Coordinates of C-alpha atoms in Angstrom, one line a residue:
K1 CA -27.3 -5.3 23.8
L2 CA -26.5 -7.2 20.6
P3 CA -25.0 -4.2 18.7
K4 CA -22.6 -3.6 21.6
V5 CA -21.6 -7.2 21.7
Q6 CA -21.0 -7.2 17.9
T7 CA -19.0 -4.0 18.1
S8 CA -16.8 -5.4 20.8
Y9 CA -16.3 -8.6 18.8
L10 CA -15.4 -6.7 15.7
Q11 CA -13.0 -4.5 17.6
A12 CA -11.3 -7.6 18.9
L13 CA -11.0 -9.0 15.4
A14 CA -9.5 -5.7 14.2
G15 CA -6.8 -6.0 16.9
L16 CA -5.7 -9.5 16.0
E17 CA -2.2 -10.0 14.6
Q18 CA -3.6 -12.0 11.7
L19 CA -7.2 -12.4 10.4
Q20 CA -8.4 -15.9 9.3
P21 CA -11.1 -16.6 6.7
H22 CA -13.6 -17.6 9.4
H23 CA -13.1 -14.2 11.0
V24 CA -13.9 -12.4 7.8
E25 CA -17.0 -14.6 7.3
S26 CA -18.2 -13.7 10.8
A27 CA -17.8 -10.0 10.0
Q28 CA -19.7 -10.5 6.7
R29 CA -22.6 -12.2 8.6
I30 CA -22.8 -9.2 11.0
H31 CA -23.0 -6.9 7.9
E32 CA -25.8 -9.0 6.5
Q33 CA -27.8 -8.4 9.7
L34 CA -27.1 -4.6 9.5
L35 CA -28.7 -4.5 6.0
S36 CA -32.2 -5.1 7.5
K37 CA -31.9 -2.3 10.1
V38 CA -33.0 1.3 9.6
D39 CA -31.0 2.9 12.4
V40 CA -27.4 1.6 12.6
E41 CA -25.0 2.6 15.3
M42 CA -21.9 4.2 13.8
D43 CA -19.6 2.4 16.2
I44 CA -20.4 -0.9 14.6
V45 CA -19.9 0.5 11.1
V46 CA -16.5 1.8 12.1
S47 CA -15.5 -1.5 13.6
L48 CA -16.7 -3.5 10.7
A49 CA -14.8 -1.2 8.3
D50 CA -11.6 -1.7 10.4
V51 CA -11.9 -5.4 10.1
M52 CA -12.5 -5.4 6.4
L53 CA -9.6 -3.0 5.8
R54 CA -7.4 -5.4 7.7
A55 CA -8.7 -8.2 5.4
D56 CA -7.9 -6.0 2.3
Q57 CA -11.6 -6.1 1.3
V58 CA -11.4 -2.5 0.0
Q59 CA -14.5 -2.6 -2.2
F60 CA -16.5 -3.9 0.7
V61 CA -15.3 -1.0 2.9
L62 CA -16.2 1.6 0.2
E63 CA -19.7 0.2 -0.2
L64 CA -20.2 0.0 3.5
T65 CA -19.1 3.5 4.4
E66 CA -20.1 5.6 1.4
P67 CA -23.8 5.9 2.3
Y68 CA -22.9 7.4 5.7
V69 CA -20.3 9.8 4.2
V70 CA -22.8 11.4 1.9
A71 CA -25.5 11.6 4.5
P72 CA -26.3 15.1 6.0
D73 CA -25.4 13.8 9.5
Q74 CA -22.2 12.0 8.4
S75 CA -19.9 10.5 10.9
D76 CA -16.3 11.8 10.9
E77 CA -15.0 8.4 12.0
V78 CA -16.8 6.6 9.2
A79 CA -15.6 9.2 6.7
I80 CA -12.0 8.5 7.8
R81 CA -12.5 4.8 7.1
Y82 CA -14.0 5.7 3.7
A83 CA -10.8 7.6 3.0
H84 CA -8.7 4.6 4.0
G85 CA -10.6 2.6 1.5
L86 CA -10.1 5.2 -1.2
L87 CA -6.4 5.3 -0.4
N88 CA -6.0 1.5 -0.6
C89 CA -7.7 1.2 -4.0
G90 CA -5.7 3.9 -5.7
R91 CA -8.2 6.8 -5.3
A92 CA -5.9 9.0 -3.2
D93 CA -7.1 12.1 -4.9
E94 CA -10.6 11.6 -3.4
A95 CA -9.2 10.8 0.0
L96 CA -7.2 14.1 0.2
G97 CA -10.1 16.3 1.3
I98 CA -11.1 14.0 4.1
Y99 CA -7.6 13.7 5.5
R100 CA -7.2 17.5 5.3
S101 CA -10.5 17.9 7.3
W102 CA -9.3 15.3 9.8
L103 CA -6.0 17.1 10.4
A104 CA -7.8 20.5 10.6
S105 CA -10.0 19.1 13.4
E106 CA -7.1 17.3 15.1
P107 CA -3.9 19.2 14.3
E108 CA -1.7 17.1 16.6
N109 CA -3.0 13.8 15.4
R110 CA 0.1 11.9 14.1
E111 CA -1.8 9.4 12.0
A112 CA -3.7 12.2 10.3
K113 CA -0.4 13.9 9.5
Y114 CA 1.0 10.7 8.1
L115 CA -1.9 9.8 6.0
L116 CA -2.2 13.3 4.5
A117 CA 1.4 13.1 3.5
T118 CA 0.9 9.7 2.1
A119 CA -2.1 10.8 0.0
L120 CA -0.1 13.7 -1.3
H121 CA 2.6 11.3 -2.4
L122 CA 0.2 9.0 -4.1
T123 CA -1.3 11.9 -6.1
G124 CA 2.1 12.9 -7.4
Q125 CA 2.5 16.0 -5.2
Y126 CA 5.9 14.9 -4.1
S127 CA 7.3 18.3 -3.0
L128 CA 4.3 18.9 -0.7
A129 CA 4.4 15.4 0.6
D130 CA 8.2 15.8 1.4
S131 CA 7.5 19.0 3.4
H132 CA 4.8 17.2 5.4
F133 CA 7.1 14.2 6.1
R134 CA 10.0 16.5 7.2
V135 CA 7.7 18.0 9.8
L136 CA 6.5 14.6 10.9
L137 CA 10.0 13.2 11.3
K138 CA 10.8 15.9 13.9
D139 CA 8.6 14.1 16.4
E140 CA 10.4 12.8 19.5
T141 CA 9.3 9.2 18.8
P142 CA 9.1 8.8 15.0
E143 CA 7.7 5.6 13.6
G144 CA 9.5 3.3 11.1
K145 CA 6.7 3.6 8.6
W146 CA 7.2 7.4 8.5
F147 CA 10.8 7.1 7.5
L148 CA 9.9 4.5 4.9
S149 CA 7.2 6.6 3.3
A150 CA 9.5 9.7 3.4
S151 CA 12.0 7.5 1.6
D152 CA 9.5 6.7 -1.1
T153 CA 8.9 10.4 -1.6
A154 CA 12.6 11.3 -1.7
Q155 CA 13.1 8.5 -4.3
Q156 CA 10.4 10.1 -6.5
L157 CA 12.2 13.5 -6.2
G158 CA 15.4 12.0 -7.4
Q159 CA 17.1 12.2 -4.0
V160 CA 18.5 8.7 -4.1
E161 CA 21.0 9.0 -1.3
Q162 CA 18.5 10.6 1.0
A163 CA 16.0 7.9 0.2
Q164 CA 18.5 5.2 1.1
Q165 CA 19.3 6.9 4.4
L166 CA 15.7 7.3 5.4
A167 CA 15.0 3.6 4.5
R168 CA 18.0 2.5 6.6
S169 CA 16.6 4.5 9.6
A170 CA 13.3 2.7 9.1
T171 CA 15.1 -0.7 9.0
T172 CA 16.9 0.1 12.3
I173 CA 13.6 1.0 14.0
F174 CA 11.9 -2.2 12.9
L175 CA 14.9 -4.3 13.9
Q176 CA 15.0 -2.7 17.3
R177 CA 11.3 -3.5 17.8
S178 CA 11.8 -7.1 16.6
A179 CA 14.4 -7.6 19.4
T180 CA 11.7 -7.1 22.1
T181 CA 8.5 -8.3 20.4
S182 CA 7.2 -10.2 17.4
L183 CA 6.6 -8.0 14.4
T184 CA 3.1 -7.8 13.1
P185 CA 2.5 -8.7 9.4
T186 CA 2.3 -5.0 8.6
D187 CA 5.6 -4.3 10.4
S188 CA 7.2 -7.2 8.6
A189 CA 6.1 -5.9 5.3
Q190 CA 7.4 -2.5 6.0
L191 CA 10.7 -3.9 7.3
L192 CA 11.1 -5.8 4.0
R193 CA 10.4 -2.6 2.0
A194 CA 12.9 -0.6 4.0
V195 CA 15.6 -3.3 3.5
T196 CA 14.9 -3.4 -0.3
R197 CA 15.1 0.4 -0.6
S198 CA 18.3 0.8 1.5
G199 CA 20.0 -2.2 0.0
D200 CA 20.8 -3.3 3.5
C201 CA 22.6 -6.7 3.5
R202 CA 23.9 -6.8 7.1
D203 CA 23.9 -10.3 8.7
E204 CA 21.2 -9.3 11.2
V205 CA 19.0 -8.0 8.4
R206 CA 19.4 -11.2 6.4
E207 CA 18.5 -13.2 9.5
A208 CA 15.4 -11.0 10.1
V209 CA 14.3 -11.5 6.4
L210 CA 14.6 -15.3 6.7
R211 CA 12.6 -15.3 9.9
V212 CA 9.8 -13.5 8.0
F213 CA 10.1 -16.1 5.1
Q214 CA 9.9 -19.0 7.6
E215 CA 6.8 -17.6 9.3
V216 CA 5.1 -17.1 6.0
M217 CA 5.8 -20.7 5.0
R218 CA 4.4 -21.9 8.4
K219 CA 1.2 -19.9 7.9
T220 CA 0.8 -21.2 4.4
Q221 CA 1.1 -24.8 5.6
R222 CA -1.6 -24.1 8.2
D223 CA -3.8 -22.6 5.5
E224 CA -3.7 -19.2 7.2
V225 CA -4.2 -16.0 5.3
V226 CA -0.9 -14.3 4.3
D227 CA -1.1 -10.6 3.2
G228 CA -0.4 -10.3 -0.5
V229 CA 1.6 -7.1 -0.2
L230 CA 3.8 -8.8 2.4
L231 CA 4.5 -11.6 -0.2
V232 CA 5.5 -9.0 -2.8
D233 CA 7.8 -7.2 -0.4
L234 CA 9.3 -10.6 0.7
A235 CA 10.0 -11.5 -2.9
R236 CA 11.8 -8.2 -3.6
T237 CA 14.0 -8.6 -0.5
L238 CA 14.8 -12.3 -1.2
Q239 CA 15.9 -11.2 -4.7
L240 CA 18.1 -8.5 -3.2
H241 CA 19.8 -11.1 -0.9
N242 CA 20.1 -13.6 -3.8
R243 CA 18.0 -16.2 -2.0
L244 CA 16.7 -17.7 -5.3
E245 CA 15.2 -20.9 -3.8
E246 CA 13.1 -19.0 -1.3
L247 CA 12.2 -16.3 -4.0
N248 CA 10.8 -19.0 -6.3
R249 CA 8.6 -20.4 -3.5
V250 CA 7.2 -17.0 -2.8
L251 CA 6.6 -16.3 -6.5
D252 CA 4.6 -19.6 -6.7
L253 CA 2.4 -18.3 -3.9
L254 CA 1.8 -15.0 -5.6
A255 CA 0.8 -16.7 -8.9
T256 CA -2.2 -18.2 -7.1
R257 CA -3.5 -14.9 -5.8
D258 CA -6.6 -13.1 -7.3
A259 CA -5.1 -9.7 -8.4
H260 CA -8.3 -7.7 -8.4
P261 CA -7.7 -3.9 -8.4
S262 CA -6.2 -3.2 -5.0
R263 CA -3.0 -2.1 -3.2
F264 CA -1.8 -5.7 -3.6
A265 CA -2.4 -5.7 -7.4
E266 CA -0.4 -2.5 -7.7
S267 CA 2.5 -3.9 -5.6
Y268 CA 2.4 -7.2 -7.6
A269 CA 2.5 -5.3 -10.9
D270 CA 5.5 -3.3 -9.7
L271 CA 7.3 -6.5 -8.7
L272 CA 6.6 -8.0 -12.1
M273 CA 8.2 -4.8 -13.7
Q274 CA 11.2 -5.4 -11.5
L275 CA 11.4 -9.0 -12.6
E276 CA 11.0 -7.9 -16.3
A277 CA 7.7 -9.8 -16.7
Y278 CA 6.4 -6.8 -18.6
R279 CA 3.4 -8.5 -20.3
K280 CA 1.9 -9.7 -17.0
A281 CA 2.6 -6.2 -15.5
N282 CA 0.9 -4.6 -18.4
S283 CA -2.3 -6.7 -17.9
L284 CA -2.4 -5.7 -14.2
Y285 CA -1.8 -2.0 -14.8
T286 CA -4.6 -2.0 -17.4
K287 CA -7.0 -3.4 -14.8
L288 CA -5.9 -0.8 -12.3
M289 CA -6.2 2.1 -14.7
R290 CA -9.8 1.0 -15.6
A291 CA -10.7 0.9 -11.9
N292 CA -8.9 4.3 -11.2
P293 CA -9.3 6.4 -14.4
N294 CA -8.2 9.6 -12.6
S295 CA -4.8 8.3 -11.5
L296 CA -1.8 9.2 -13.7
R297 CA 0.4 6.5 -12.3
Y298 CA -1.1 3.7 -14.3
P299 CA -0.9 5.3 -17.7
M300 CA 2.8 6.1 -16.8
Q301 CA 3.4 2.5 -15.9
L302 CA 1.6 1.3 -19.0
A303 CA 3.9 3.6 -21.1
R304 CA 6.9 1.9 -19.5
T305 CA 5.7 -1.6 -20.0
H306 CA 4.9 -0.9 -23.7
Y307 CA 8.3 0.6 -24.1
H308 CA 10.1 -2.5 -22.7
L309 CA 7.9 -4.7 -24.9
A310 CA 9.2 -2.6 -27.9
E311 CA 5.6 -1.3 -28.5
Y312 CA 6.8 2.2 -29.0
G313 CA 3.7 3.7 -30.6
E314 CA 1.6 2.6 -27.6
A315 CA 4.3 3.8 -25.2
A316 CA 4.5 7.3 -26.9
S317 CA 0.6 7.6 -26.7
F318 CA 0.5 6.9 -23.0
F319 CA 3.4 9.3 -22.3
E320 CA 1.6 12.0 -24.2
Q321 CA -1.6 11.3 -22.2
V322 CA 0.3 11.7 -18.9
F323 CA 2.4 14.8 -19.7
E324 CA -0.5 16.7 -21.2
D325 CA -2.3 16.5 -17.9
P326 CA -1.8 19.5 -15.7
Q327 CA -1.6 17.3 -12.6
W328 CA 1.7 15.9 -13.7
T329 CA 4.7 17.7 -12.1
D330 CA 7.9 18.8 -13.9
D331 CA 10.2 17.0 -11.4
S332 CA 8.4 13.7 -12.2
Y333 CA 8.7 14.4 -15.9
Q334 CA 12.5 14.6 -15.6
N335 CA 12.6 11.1 -14.0
H336 CA 11.2 9.6 -17.2
I337 CA 12.5 11.9 -19.9
D338 CA 14.8 9.2 -21.4
F339 CA 11.9 6.8 -21.9
V340 CA 9.8 9.6 -23.4
L341 CA 12.4 10.7 -26.0
S342 CA 13.3 7.1 -26.9
A343 CA 9.7 6.1 -27.3
A344 CA 9.0 9.0 -29.5
D345 CA 12.0 8.4 -31.7
N346 CA 11.3 4.7 -32.1
S347 CA 7.6 5.2 -32.9

């Protein structure tokens, strides 16, 4: 009966609004027990992966699930968690095939549609991602995160006004939800991103952002874990609303975080770019590129950081590396053409 009890316990942890360090430690102890077993039930592997994904322990998830993905009798549910881990550590190109298989087996699955579109976006296939998001947004009950991700894609395609409109729609959905129930940390992070993208400075939006800030400070005082990506999004939104005192407190929290290659490290590096802390951003993008050598995003960001640091030779070299790769699309090239020409001229 023990595996069933452990599975139920892990499922309960995965459903918590906020994981604490002792929850993660409990999950790790269960994993240590699994290592000594020959036959492991897939339900417990799936549940353990769900917990560690919530805890942003991406490398743990990959190491846990990969042996079962390559096995002849692989579990589709484990493969999907493996894909989630790949997506969260910047290896979206490897996750694409799994998400396509998932959608082929469950063509009406909304989450499969969303994650395939997200993976397409993260691999630079913005036009394809846009077409998938457009279909998804025709659903009778669209989710806020769909509008937000579609906004990201529209932004990459140079459709600035469309991106802002989509982000404002996402903001409205999250505000409506917050009126009837407390937002989860994930919802709060997405609300903050939507506000930043749309530039929404309505009074009710400012109040919602300050409520998120106050909750973060309360959790910090109680030594509770606060998601790093949420902190990054909160910093961006506070900067937009010119709340400098609150912004500095959040930046102090971020400075203490371990920025190992992860979705948080990427978000933090992007924030440092926005704050013109180019040297720190360059260091993080370098780590991310080493961990994800197939991604073209990090060489592009390194090119931009070198450009802003007046290191034009390095910038031109990274631009050349990116644009010689057949995966890089023409529409994305146009978004950066001014940087490219200026770097080449100055070097």
